[in-house]
PDB file of C-alpha atoms in Angstrom:
ATOM      1  CA  UNK A   1      88.273 102.317  91.710  1.00 38.00           C
ATOM      2  CA  UNK A   2      88.687 104.214  94.945  1.00 37.00           C
ATOM      3  CA  UNK A   3      85.401 103.175  96.525  1.00 36.00           C
ATOM      4  CA  UNK A   4      86.813 102.165  99.872  1.00 37.00           C
ATOM      5  CA  UNK A   5      86.518 104.139 103.067  1.00 36.00           C
ATOM      6  CA  UNK A   6      88.809 101.753 104.859  1.00 41.00           C
ATOM      7  CA  UNK A   7      88.371 102.956 108.408  1.00 43.00           C
ATOM      8  CA  UNK A   8      84.593 102.542 108.311  1.00 38.00           C
ATOM      9  CA  UNK A   9      85.080  98.908 107.398  1.00 40.00           C
ATOM     10  CA  UNK A  10      87.365  98.399 110.378  1.00 41.00           C
ATOM     11  CA  UNK A  11      84.691 100.016 112.514  1.00 40.00           C
ATOM     12  CA  UNK A  12      82.092  97.556 111.201  1.00 38.00           C
ATOM     13  CA  UNK A  13      84.337  94.699 112.206  1.00 39.00           C
ATOM     14  CA  UNK A  14      84.886  96.192 115.667  1.00 40.00           C
ATOM     15  CA  UNK A  15      81.112  96.511 116.047  1.00 35.00           C
ATOM     16  CA  UNK A  16      80.675  92.798 115.428  1.00 36.00           C
ATOM     17  CA  UNK A  17      79.757  92.778 111.732  1.00 39.00           C
ATOM     18  CA  UNK A  18      80.800  89.662 109.845  1.00 43.00           C
ATOM     19  CA  UNK A  19      82.309  90.420 106.439  1.00 45.00           C
ATOM     20  CA  UNK A  20      80.809  88.379 103.611  1.00 47.00           C
ATOM     21  CA  UNK A  21      83.074  86.076 101.662  1.00 55.00           C
ATOM     22  CA  UNK A  22      83.360  86.688  97.949  1.00 69.00           C
ATOM     23  CA  UNK A  23      83.460  90.486  98.135  1.00 90.00           C
ATOM     24  CA  UNK A  24      87.089  90.949  97.166  1.00 96.00           C
ATOM     25  CA  UNK A  25      89.890  92.719  98.981  1.00 97.00           C
ATOM     26  CA  UNK A  26      90.777  96.032 100.567  1.00 97.00           C
ATOM     27  CA  UNK A  27      94.275  97.215  99.612  1.00 98.00           C
ATOM     28  CA  UNK A  28      96.220 100.129 101.100  1.00 98.00           C
ATOM     29  CA  UNK A  29      99.517 101.287  99.582  1.00 98.00           C
ATOM     30  CA  UNK A  30     102.028 101.647 102.409  1.00 98.00           C
ATOM     31  CA  UNK A  31     105.005 101.920 100.074  1.00 98.00           C
ATOM     32  CA  UNK A  32     104.815 102.513  96.333  1.00 98.00           C
ATOM     33  CA  UNK A  33     108.382 102.815  95.088  1.00 97.00           C
ATOM     34  CA  UNK A  34     111.475 100.712  94.644  1.00 94.00           C
ATOM     35  CA  UNK A  35     115.086 101.643  95.139  1.00 88.00           C
ATOM     36  CA  UNK A  36     116.164 104.760  96.962  1.00 94.00           C
ATOM     37  CA  UNK A  37     113.056 106.584  98.242  1.00 94.00           C
ATOM     38  CA  UNK A  38     113.354 105.686 101.913  1.00 95.00           C
ATOM     39  CA  UNK A  39     110.047 105.788 103.744  1.00 96.00           C
ATOM     40  CA  UNK A  40     108.072 104.889 100.595  1.00 98.00           C
ATOM     41  CA  UNK A  41     109.341 101.429  99.665  1.00 98.00           C
ATOM     42  CA  UNK A  42     107.408  98.350  98.547  1.00 98.00           C
ATOM     43  CA  UNK A  43     104.545  97.415 100.895  1.00 98.00           C
ATOM     44  CA  UNK A  44     100.825  96.783 100.464  1.00 98.00           C
ATOM     45  CA  UNK A  45      98.333  96.152 103.275  1.00 98.00           C
ATOM     46  CA  UNK A  46      95.748  93.571 102.189  1.00 98.00           C
ATOM     47  CA  UNK A  47      92.569  92.333 103.914  1.00 97.00           C
ATOM     48  CA  UNK A  48      89.294  90.718 102.837  1.00 96.00           C
ATOM     49  CA  UNK A  49      86.765  93.420 102.036  1.00 94.00           C
ATOM     50  CA  UNK A  50      85.206  94.728 105.233  1.00 89.00           C
ATOM     51  CA  UNK A  51      87.585  92.796 107.478  1.00 91.00           C
ATOM     52  CA  UNK A  52      90.309  94.737 109.291  1.00 89.00           C
ATOM     53  CA  UNK A  53      92.503  91.655 109.835  1.00 96.00           C
ATOM     54  CA  UNK A  54      95.283  92.262 107.338  1.00 97.00           C
ATOM     55  CA  UNK A  55      98.693  91.142 106.187  1.00 98.00           C
ATOM     56  CA  UNK A  56     101.233  93.102 104.237  1.00 98.00           C
ATOM     57  CA  UNK A  57     102.786  92.006 100.983  1.00 98.00           C
ATOM     58  CA  UNK A  58     106.363  93.099 101.661  1.00 98.00           C
ATOM     59  CA  UNK A  59     107.267  95.653 104.304  1.00 98.00           C
ATOM     60  CA  UNK A  60     109.680  98.192 102.855  1.00 98.00           C
ATOM     61  CA  UNK A  61     107.613 100.880 104.585  1.00 98.00           C
ATOM     62  CA  UNK A  62     105.370 100.303 107.594  1.00 98.00           C
ATOM     63  CA  UNK A  63     105.062 103.134 110.126  1.00 98.00           C
ATOM     64  CA  UNK A  64     105.604 105.902 107.576  1.00 98.00           C
ATOM     65  CA  UNK A  65     103.156 104.279 105.157  1.00 98.00           C
ATOM     66  CA  UNK A  66     100.536 103.925 107.884  1.00 98.00           C
ATOM     67  CA  UNK A  67     101.135 107.540 108.929  1.00 98.00           C
ATOM     68  CA  UNK A  68     100.632 108.818 105.368  1.00 98.00           C
ATOM     69  CA  UNK A  69      97.499 106.698 104.923  1.00 98.00           C
ATOM     70  CA  UNK A  70      96.140 107.968 108.243  1.00 98.00           C
ATOM     71  CA  UNK A  71      96.788 111.586 107.245  1.00 97.00           C
ATOM     72  CA  UNK A  72      94.803 110.930 104.066  1.00 97.00           C
ATOM     73  CA  UNK A  73      91.827 109.709 106.094  1.00 96.00           C
ATOM     74  CA  UNK A  74      92.110 105.992 105.398  1.00 96.00           C
ATOM     75  CA  UNK A  75      91.710 105.082 109.074  1.00 95.00           C
ATOM     76  CA  UNK A  76      89.409 107.901 110.154  1.00 92.00           C
ATOM     77  CA  UNK A  77      86.676 105.601 111.435  1.00 83.00           C
ATOM     78  CA  UNK A  78      88.942 103.342 113.465  1.00 88.00           C
ATOM     79  CA  UNK A  79      87.790 103.453 117.083  1.00 88.00           C
ATOM     80  CA  UNK A  80      90.508 102.791 119.623  1.00 93.00           C
ATOM     81  CA  UNK A  81      89.631 100.715 122.684  1.00 93.00           C
ATOM     82  CA  UNK A  82      89.310 102.897 125.764  1.00 93.00           C
ATOM     83  CA  UNK A  83      92.268 101.179 127.402  1.00 95.00           C
ATOM     84  CA  UNK A  84      94.502 101.207 124.320  1.00 95.00           C
ATOM     85  CA  UNK A  85      97.962 102.705 124.837  1.00 96.00           C
ATOM     86  CA  UNK A  86      98.273 103.358 121.092  1.00 97.00           C
ATOM     87  CA  UNK A  87      97.447 106.159 118.714  1.00 96.00           C
ATOM     88  CA  UNK A  88      95.652 105.128 115.531  1.00 96.00           C
ATOM     89  CA  UNK A  89      98.817 104.285 113.588  1.00 98.00           C
ATOM     90  CA  UNK A  90     100.092 102.195 116.470  1.00 98.00           C
ATOM     91  CA  UNK A  91      96.768 100.395 116.772  1.00 97.00           C
ATOM     92  CA  UNK A  92      96.676  99.439 113.091  1.00 98.00           C
ATOM     93  CA  UNK A  93     100.309  98.289 113.151  1.00 98.00           C
ATOM     94  CA  UNK A  94     100.036  96.185 116.287  1.00 98.00           C
ATOM     95  CA  UNK A  95      96.403  95.007 116.215  1.00 96.00           C
ATOM     96  CA  UNK A  96      95.177  95.009 112.596  1.00 97.00           C
ATOM     97  CA  UNK A  97      98.268  93.754 110.767  1.00 98.00           C
ATOM     98  CA  UNK A  98      98.460  90.050 111.632  1.00 98.00           C
ATOM     99  CA  UNK A  99     101.554  89.058 109.660  1.00 98.00           C
ATOM    100  CA  UNK A 100     104.024  89.869 106.920  1.00 98.00           C
ATOM    101  CA  UNK A 101     104.502  88.201 103.527  1.00 99.00           C
ATOM    102  CA  UNK A 102     108.110  88.887 102.529  1.00 98.00           C
ATOM    103  CA  UNK A 103     108.991  88.196  98.903  1.00 98.00           C
ATOM    104  CA  UNK A 104     112.756  88.472  99.371  1.00 98.00           C
ATOM    105  CA  UNK A 105     115.200  89.983 101.810  1.00 98.00           C
ATOM    106  CA  UNK A 106     116.415  93.035  99.900  1.00 98.00           C
ATOM    107  CA  UNK A 107     116.231  96.121 102.115  1.00 97.00           C
ATOM    108  CA  UNK A 108     113.644  97.956 100.038  1.00 97.00           C
ATOM    109  CA  UNK A 109     111.213  95.120 100.817  1.00 98.00           C
ATOM    110  CA  UNK A 110     111.885  94.693 104.530  1.00 98.00           C
ATOM    111  CA  UNK A 111     113.347  97.920 105.964  1.00 98.00           C
ATOM    112  CA  UNK A 112     110.043  99.041 107.483  1.00 98.00           C
ATOM    113  CA  UNK A 113     109.625  95.765 109.325  1.00 98.00           C
ATOM    114  CA  UNK A 114     113.131  95.885 110.750  1.00 98.00           C
ATOM    115  CA  UNK A 115     112.945  99.420 112.117  1.00 98.00           C
ATOM    116  CA  UNK A 116     109.384  98.966 113.465  1.00 98.00           C
ATOM    117  CA  UNK A 117     110.221  95.714 115.231  1.00 98.00           C
ATOM    118  CA  UNK A 118     110.981  97.121 118.724  1.00 98.00           C
ATOM    119  CA  UNK A 119     107.435  98.530 119.031  1.00 98.00           C
ATOM    120  CA  UNK A 120     105.568  95.963 116.912  1.00 98.00           C
ATOM    121  CA  UNK A 121     103.401  93.149 118.264  1.00 98.00           C
ATOM    122  CA  UNK A 122     104.116  89.429 117.988  1.00 98.00           C
ATOM    123  CA  UNK A 123     103.167  87.977 114.592  1.00 98.00           C
ATOM    124  CA  UNK A 124     104.421  85.651 111.848  1.00 98.00           C
ATOM    125  CA  UNK A 125     106.793  86.371 108.991  1.00 98.00           C
ATOM    126  CA  UNK A 126     105.730  84.250 106.011  1.00 98.00           C
ATOM    127  CA  UNK A 127     108.264  83.456 103.303  1.00 98.00           C
ATOM    128  CA  UNK A 128     110.010  80.774 101.345  1.00 98.00           C
ATOM    129  CA  UNK A 129     112.600  79.001 103.471  1.00 98.00           C
ATOM    130  CA  UNK A 130     115.460  80.700 101.595  1.00 98.00           C
ATOM    131  CA  UNK A 131     113.955  84.129 102.292  1.00 98.00           C
ATOM    132  CA  UNK A 132     113.375  83.526 106.001  1.00 98.00           C
ATOM    133  CA  UNK A 133     116.880  82.131 106.371  1.00 98.00           C
ATOM    134  CA  UNK A 134     118.339  85.285 104.855  1.00 98.00           C
ATOM    135  CA  UNK A 135     116.266  87.556 107.109  1.00 98.00           C
ATOM    136  CA  UNK A 136     117.496  85.606 110.133  1.00 98.00           C
ATOM    137  CA  UNK A 137     121.105  85.570 109.009  1.00 97.00           C
ATOM    138  CA  UNK A 138     121.414  89.113 107.634  1.00 98.00           C
ATOM    139  CA  UNK A 139     119.269  91.307 109.879  1.00 98.00           C
ATOM    140  CA  UNK A 140     118.004  89.717 113.087  1.00 98.00           C
ATOM    141  CA  UNK A 141     121.481  88.580 114.133  1.00 98.00           C
ATOM    142  CA  UNK A 142     122.475  90.951 117.003  1.00 98.00           C
ATOM    143  CA  UNK A 143     124.939  92.654 114.642  1.00 98.00           C
ATOM    144  CA  UNK A 144     122.689  94.468 112.162  1.00 98.00           C
ATOM    145  CA  UNK A 145     119.739  94.438 114.620  1.00 98.00           C
ATOM    146  CA  UNK A 146     118.548  92.590 117.733  1.00 98.00           C
ATOM    147  CA  UNK A 147     117.172  89.122 117.036  1.00 98.00           C
ATOM    148  CA  UNK A 148     113.412  89.606 117.218  1.00 98.00           C
ATOM    149  CA  UNK A 149     112.900  86.225 115.531  1.00 98.00           C
ATOM    150  CA  UNK A 150     112.387  82.762 116.960  1.00 98.00           C
ATOM    151  CA  UNK A 151     115.452  81.299 115.226  1.00 98.00           C
ATOM    152  CA  UNK A 152     119.103  82.160 114.934  1.00 97.00           C
ATOM    153  CA  UNK A 153     121.594  83.771 117.255  1.00 97.00           C
ATOM    154  CA  UNK A 154     120.764  83.719 120.946  1.00 98.00           C
ATOM    155  CA  UNK A 155     119.066  85.256 122.720  1.00 98.00           C
ATOM    156  CA  UNK A 156     116.036  84.855 120.475  1.00 98.00           C
ATOM    157  CA  UNK A 157     113.465  87.459 121.486  1.00 98.00           C
ATOM    158  CA  UNK A 158     110.734  85.510 119.683  1.00 98.00           C
ATOM    159  CA  UNK A 159     108.502  88.391 118.635  1.00 98.00           C
ATOM    160  CA  UNK A 160     108.374  87.180 115.036  1.00 98.00           C
ATOM    161  CA  UNK A 161     107.697  83.526 114.244  1.00 98.00           C
ATOM    162  CA  UNK A 162     109.168  82.429 110.924  1.00 98.00           C
ATOM    163  CA  UNK A 163     106.649  80.461 108.869  1.00 98.00           C
ATOM    164  CA  UNK A 164     108.354  78.717 105.963  1.00 98.00           C
ATOM    165  CA  UNK A 165     106.065  78.371 102.948  1.00 98.00           C
ATOM    166  CA  UNK A 166     106.360  75.399 100.611  1.00 98.00           C
ATOM    167  CA  UNK A 167     106.224  76.497  96.975  1.00 98.00           C
ATOM    168  CA  UNK A 168     102.828  75.852  95.420  1.00 97.00           C
ATOM    169  CA  UNK A 169     101.216  74.689  98.673  1.00 98.00           C
ATOM    170  CA  UNK A 170      98.415  76.768 100.270  1.00 98.00           C
ATOM    171  CA  UNK A 171      98.924  77.825 103.890  1.00 98.00           C
ATOM    172  CA  UNK A 172      96.657  79.551 106.386  1.00 98.00           C
ATOM    173  CA  UNK A 173      97.376  83.180 107.234  1.00 98.00           C
ATOM    174  CA  UNK A 174      96.763  82.915 110.963  1.00 97.00           C
ATOM    175  CA  UNK A 175      94.091  85.190 112.375  1.00 96.00           C
ATOM    176  CA  UNK A 176      92.995  86.656 109.032  1.00 97.00           C
ATOM    177  CA  UNK A 177      90.534  84.294 107.330  1.00 93.00           C
ATOM    178  CA  UNK A 178      92.880  84.254 104.321  1.00 98.00           C
ATOM    179  CA  UNK A 179      95.262  81.696 102.837  1.00 98.00           C
ATOM    180  CA  UNK A 180      98.414  82.137 100.764  1.00 98.00           C
ATOM    181  CA  UNK A 181     100.280  80.147  98.145  1.00 98.00           C
ATOM    182  CA  UNK A 182     103.889  81.107  97.426  1.00 98.00           C
ATOM    183  CA  UNK A 183     105.437  80.851  93.955  1.00 98.00           C
ATOM    184  CA  UNK A 184     109.200  81.304  93.459  1.00 98.00           C
ATOM    185  CA  UNK A 185     110.426  84.078  91.172  1.00 98.00           C
ATOM    186  CA  UNK A 186     113.789  84.699  89.537  1.00 97.00           C
ATOM    187  CA  UNK A 187     115.251  88.085  90.470  1.00 97.00           C
ATOM    188  CA  UNK A 188     118.711  88.432  88.991  1.00 96.00           C
ATOM    189  CA  UNK A 189     120.135  85.487  90.896  1.00 94.00           C
ATOM    190  CA  UNK A 190     118.046  86.015  94.050  1.00 96.00           C
ATOM    191  CA  UNK A 191     114.997  83.904  94.833  1.00 97.00           C
ATOM    192  CA  UNK A 192     111.970  86.172  95.106  1.00 98.00           C
ATOM    193  CA  UNK A 193     108.297  85.309  95.541  1.00 98.00           C
ATOM    194  CA  UNK A 194     104.807  85.917  94.225  1.00 98.00           C
ATOM    195  CA  UNK A 195     101.982  85.429  96.723  1.00 98.00           C
ATOM    196  CA  UNK A 196      98.509  84.239  95.716  1.00 98.00           C
ATOM    197  CA  UNK A 197      96.269  85.476  98.535  1.00 98.00           C
ATOM    198  CA  UNK A 198      92.797  83.913  98.766  1.00 98.00           C
ATOM    199  CA  UNK A 199      89.663  84.805 100.697  1.00 97.00           C
ATOM    200  CA  UNK A 200      86.759  82.505  99.993  1.00 95.00           C
ATOM    201  CA  UNK A 201      86.560  82.177  96.207  1.00 95.00           C
ATOM    202  CA  UNK A 202      88.401  85.452  95.615  1.00 97.00           C
ATOM    203  CA  UNK A 203      92.125  85.794  94.936  1.00 98.00           C
ATOM    204  CA  UNK A 204      94.722  88.532  94.613  1.00 98.00           C
ATOM    205  CA  UNK A 205      98.241  88.062  93.244  1.00 98.00           C
ATOM    206  CA  UNK A 206     101.108  90.123  94.691  1.00 98.00           C
ATOM    207  CA  UNK A 207     104.560  89.899  93.120  1.00 98.00           C
ATOM    208  CA  UNK A 208     107.933  90.639  94.594  1.00 98.00           C
ATOM    209  CA  UNK A 209     110.732  91.646  92.253  1.00 98.00           C
ATOM    210  CA  UNK A 210     111.033  89.567  89.096  1.00 98.00           C
ATOM    211  CA  UNK A 211     112.800  89.629  85.788  1.00 98.00           C
ATOM    212  CA  UNK A 212     111.304  88.413  82.493  1.00 98.00           C
ATOM    213  CA  UNK A 213     111.514  84.665  81.928  1.00 98.00           C
ATOM    214  CA  UNK A 214     113.454  85.195  78.722  1.00 97.00           C
ATOM    215  CA  UNK A 215     116.119  87.317  80.420  1.00 97.00           C
ATOM    216  CA  UNK A 216     116.231  85.238  83.604  1.00 98.00           C
ATOM    217  CA  UNK A 217     116.294  81.993  81.576  1.00 97.00           C
ATOM    218  CA  UNK A 218     113.517  80.552  83.674  1.00 97.00           C
ATOM    219  CA  UNK A 219     109.823  79.667  83.424  1.00 98.00           C
ATOM    220  CA  UNK A 220     108.801  81.173  86.770  1.00 98.00           C
ATOM    221  CA  UNK A 221     106.325  83.724  85.421  1.00 98.00           C
ATOM    222  CA  UNK A 222     104.851  81.262  82.952  1.00 98.00           C
ATOM    223  CA  UNK A 223     104.415  78.707  85.738  1.00 98.00           C
ATOM    224  CA  UNK A 224     102.463  81.247  87.801  1.00 98.00           C
ATOM    225  CA  UNK A 225     100.223  82.149  84.869  1.00 98.00           C
ATOM    226  CA  UNK A 226      99.458  78.461  84.379  1.00 98.00           C
ATOM    227  CA  UNK A 227      98.541  78.160  88.061  1.00 98.00           C
ATOM    228  CA  UNK A 228      96.169  81.163  88.112  1.00 98.00           C
ATOM    229  CA  UNK A 229      94.706  81.056  84.588  1.00 98.00           C
ATOM    230  CA  UNK A 230      91.507  79.318  85.706  1.00 98.00           C
ATOM    231  CA  UNK A 231      90.919  82.006  88.347  1.00 98.00           C
ATOM    232  CA  UNK A 232      91.331  84.684  85.670  1.00 98.00           C
ATOM    233  CA  UNK A 233      88.964  82.857  83.343  1.00 97.00           C
ATOM    234  CA  UNK A 234      86.322  82.590  86.054  1.00 97.00           C
ATOM    235  CA  UNK A 235      86.723  86.207  87.222  1.00 97.00           C
ATOM    236  CA  UNK A 236      87.999  85.178  90.649  1.00 97.00           C
ATOM    237  CA  UNK A 237      91.381  86.936  90.401  1.00 98.00           C
ATOM    238  CA  UNK A 238      90.495  90.440  91.555  1.00 98.00           C
ATOM    239  CA  UNK A 239      93.802  92.232  90.975  1.00 98.00           C
ATOM    240  CA  UNK A 240      97.494  91.766  90.256  1.00 98.00           C
ATOM    241  CA  UNK A 241     100.206  93.788  92.014  1.00 98.00           C
ATOM    242  CA  UNK A 242     103.403  93.545  89.992  1.00 98.00           C
ATOM    243  CA  UNK A 243     106.601  95.491  89.555  1.00 98.00           C
ATOM    244  CA  UNK A 244     107.802  97.563  86.612  1.00 98.00           C
ATOM    245  CA  UNK A 245     111.053  99.102  87.727  1.00 97.00           C
ATOM    246  CA  UNK A 246     112.241 100.731  84.509  1.00 97.00           C
ATOM    247  CA  UNK A 247     110.930 102.314  81.325  1.00 97.00           C
ATOM    248  CA  UNK A 248     111.428 100.555  78.009  1.00 98.00           C
ATOM    249  CA  UNK A 249     114.711 102.325  77.297  1.00 97.00           C
ATOM    250  CA  UNK A 250     116.455 100.220  79.951  1.00 97.00           C
ATOM    251  CA  UNK A 251     118.632  97.576  78.221  1.00 98.00           C
ATOM    252  CA  UNK A 252     117.937  93.932  79.055  1.00 97.00           C
ATOM    253  CA  UNK A 253     121.482  93.509  80.348  1.00 96.00           C
ATOM    254  CA  UNK A 254     120.792  96.242  82.929  1.00 97.00           C
ATOM    255  CA  UNK A 255     117.421  95.040  84.214  1.00 97.00           C
ATOM    256  CA  UNK A 256     119.006  93.377  87.282  1.00 97.00           C
ATOM    257  CA  UNK A 257     116.001  91.086  87.673  1.00 97.00           C
ATOM    258  CA  UNK A 258     113.237  93.615  86.956  1.00 98.00           C
ATOM    259  CA  UNK A 259     110.532  94.313  84.367  1.00 98.00           C
ATOM    260  CA  UNK A 260     109.825  97.067  81.840  1.00 98.00           C
ATOM    261  CA  UNK A 261     106.411  97.923  80.360  1.00 98.00           C
ATOM    262  CA  UNK A 262     107.199  95.946  77.199  1.00 98.00           C
ATOM    263  CA  UNK A 263     108.238  92.863  79.156  1.00 98.00           C
ATOM    264  CA  UNK A 264     105.184  93.034  81.437  1.00 98.00           C
ATOM    265  CA  UNK A 265     102.800  93.370  78.505  1.00 98.00           C
ATOM    266  CA  UNK A 266     104.427  90.423  76.766  1.00 98.00           C
ATOM    267  CA  UNK A 267     104.036  88.337  79.912  1.00 98.00           C
ATOM    268  CA  UNK A 268     100.404  89.371  80.405  1.00 98.00           C
ATOM    269  CA  UNK A 269      99.674  88.343  76.829  1.00 98.00           C
ATOM    270  CA  UNK A 270     100.982  84.904  77.750  1.00 98.00           C
ATOM    271  CA  UNK A 271      98.522  84.877  80.658  1.00 98.00           C
ATOM    272  CA  UNK A 272      95.682  85.809  78.295  1.00 98.00           C
ATOM    273  CA  UNK A 273      96.622  82.954  75.987  1.00 98.00           C
ATOM    274  CA  UNK A 274      96.178  80.539  78.881  1.00 98.00           C
ATOM    275  CA  UNK A 275      93.038  82.132  80.340  1.00 98.00           C
ATOM    276  CA  UNK A 276      91.228  82.933  77.096  1.00 98.00           C
ATOM    277  CA  UNK A 277      90.749  85.879  74.771  1.00 97.00           C
ATOM    278  CA  UNK A 278      89.603  89.095  76.504  1.00 97.00           C
ATOM    279  CA  UNK A 279      89.927  87.396  79.913  1.00 98.00           C
ATOM    280  CA  UNK A 280      92.075  90.257  81.238  1.00 98.00           C
ATOM    281  CA  UNK A 281      89.674  93.015  80.218  1.00 98.00           C
ATOM    282  CA  UNK A 282      89.215  95.496  83.103  1.00 98.00           C
ATOM    283  CA  UNK A 283      91.507  93.482  85.392  1.00 98.00           C
ATOM    284  CA  UNK A 284      93.245  95.937  87.772  1.00 98.00           C
ATOM    285  CA  UNK A 285      97.036  95.655  87.539  1.00 98.00           C
ATOM    286  CA  UNK A 286      98.859  97.822  90.092  1.00 98.00           C
ATOM    287  CA  UNK A 287     102.377  98.784  89.066  1.00 98.00           C
ATOM    288  CA  UNK A 288     104.739  98.691  92.018  1.00 97.00           C
ATOM    289  CA  UNK A 289     108.461  99.219  92.617  1.00 98.00           C
ATOM    290  CA  UNK A 290     108.992 101.993  90.059  1.00 97.00           C
ATOM    291  CA  UNK A 291     112.477 103.301  90.754  1.00 95.00           C
ATOM    292  CA  UNK A 292     112.563 106.809  92.171  1.00 94.00           C
ATOM    293  CA  UNK A 293     114.741 109.143  90.093  1.00 94.00           C
ATOM    294  CA  UNK A 294     117.028 111.986  91.195  1.00 95.00           C
ATOM    295  CA  UNK A 295     117.289 113.284  87.635  1.00 94.00           C
ATOM    296  CA  UNK A 296     115.489 116.222  86.067  1.00 95.00           C
ATOM    297  CA  UNK A 297     112.424 115.664  83.937  1.00 93.00           C
ATOM    298  CA  UNK A 298     109.059 113.925  84.349  1.00 93.00           C
ATOM    299  CA  UNK A 299     108.907 111.303  87.105  1.00 95.00           C
ATOM    300  CA  UNK A 300     109.476 107.733  85.855  1.00 96.00           C
ATOM    301  CA  UNK A 301     105.954 106.665  86.799  1.00 96.00           C
ATOM    302  CA  UNK A 302     104.508 108.998  84.172  1.00 97.00           C
ATOM    303  CA  UNK A 303     106.662 107.536  81.399  1.00 97.00           C
ATOM    304  CA  UNK A 304     106.040 103.962  82.511  1.00 98.00           C
ATOM    305  CA  UNK A 305     102.261 104.408  82.643  1.00 98.00           C
ATOM    306  CA  UNK A 306     102.303 106.066  79.226  1.00 97.00           C
ATOM    307  CA  UNK A 307     104.246 103.134  77.754  1.00 98.00           C
ATOM    308  CA  UNK A 308     101.927 100.601  79.359  1.00 98.00           C
ATOM    309  CA  UNK A 309      98.817 102.307  78.054  1.00 97.00           C
ATOM    310  CA  UNK A 310     100.216 102.829  74.557  1.00 97.00           C
ATOM    311  CA  UNK A 311     100.544  99.087  73.909  1.00 95.00           C
ATOM    312  CA  UNK A 312      97.685  97.851  76.064  1.00 98.00           C
ATOM    313  CA  UNK A 313      95.618  95.719  73.689  1.00 96.00           C
ATOM    314  CA  UNK A 314      94.468  93.503  76.565  1.00 98.00           C
ATOM    315  CA  UNK A 315      91.995  95.906  78.144  1.00 97.00           C
ATOM    316  CA  UNK A 316      93.925  95.753  81.422  1.00 98.00           C
ATOM    317  CA  UNK A 317      93.291  98.618  83.874  1.00 98.00           C
ATOM    318  CA  UNK A 318      96.791  99.762  84.770  1.00 98.00           C
ATOM    319  CA  UNK A 319      97.124 101.705  88.025  1.00 98.00           C
ATOM    320  CA  UNK A 320     100.254 103.424  89.329  1.00 98.00           C
ATOM    321  CA  UNK A 321      99.687 103.715  93.094  1.00 98.00           C
ATOM    322  CA  UNK A 322     100.953 106.455  95.354  1.00 98.00           C
ATOM    323  CA  UNK A 323     101.605 106.065  99.065  1.00 98.00           C
ATOM    324  CA  UNK A 324      98.353 106.193 101.009  1.00 98.00           C
ATOM    325  CA  UNK A 325      96.130 105.169  98.071  1.00 98.00           C
ATOM    326  CA  UNK A 326      93.466 102.589  98.882  1.00 97.00           C
ATOM    327  CA  UNK A 327      91.025 100.475  96.892  1.00 97.00           C
ATOM    328  CA  UNK A 328      88.366  97.800  97.053  1.00 97.00           C
ATOM    329  CA  UNK A 329      89.055  95.198  94.344  1.00 97.00           C
TER     330      UNK A 329
END
């Protein structure tokens, strides 16, 4: 439901209003696609409802995603301080976004962060230790890019502070009023992450790339469903953001650690079994990371949504976001 005028909520915060706990989350799509569509790669800006202090779940697109959202009016009511050197996009990037949750270090999940880093403000990068180590080693190493981190090859510029998350252990998201719990995912041989973001009694679950348990020969998805089933049962899980990279025609041996509509629906049925019959009815499930196609014909997101809806006996509310879309869940 697109009931959110996001900028007005930021204005309320700037005016001294205190957001109430238990009112869900505001979500802005900074990057909707996976794969090759540069400038529109996986990133979601997430804040407690009415509270402009946000984090992003992945950062494949930052400045371009903020620019598109701003052009669509998402930040219209943001009032810049009189002495601010920034335009509105710069203000949101440097002052409203308080940190980055990075699921894994593939470029389509971190490219926006890397290229924005020279003009960004100091803030944490939250990730599993294996993910942060790869960011440090692969990108912020003075070969691919200057070292804006606080670890690794000298000189360390220290703009970004790596915060290693212990799997299954809640951690504070500094300066946001939210907490996060990281859950490892299996992504074709790479460790990826799902983030359970909590504000008061409310929760939102944001997945990085993941393959089906059966194909990955793991129990990662099932373990997450077991961990969140009580929140689903009690209506405290407000939305799930999860990838579906390919339509059902994609063979299992060519999933490369991703999901199809059939595999996602099978996994969600396993969640319903744990949470109780009809527990997923009307639950918003945003479908991220759909691979952009250079081929003729309907865009993949149309086929994927059609396949999801055709076999949806769970009552789930599937949403395929576009860059700049925003919601209150």
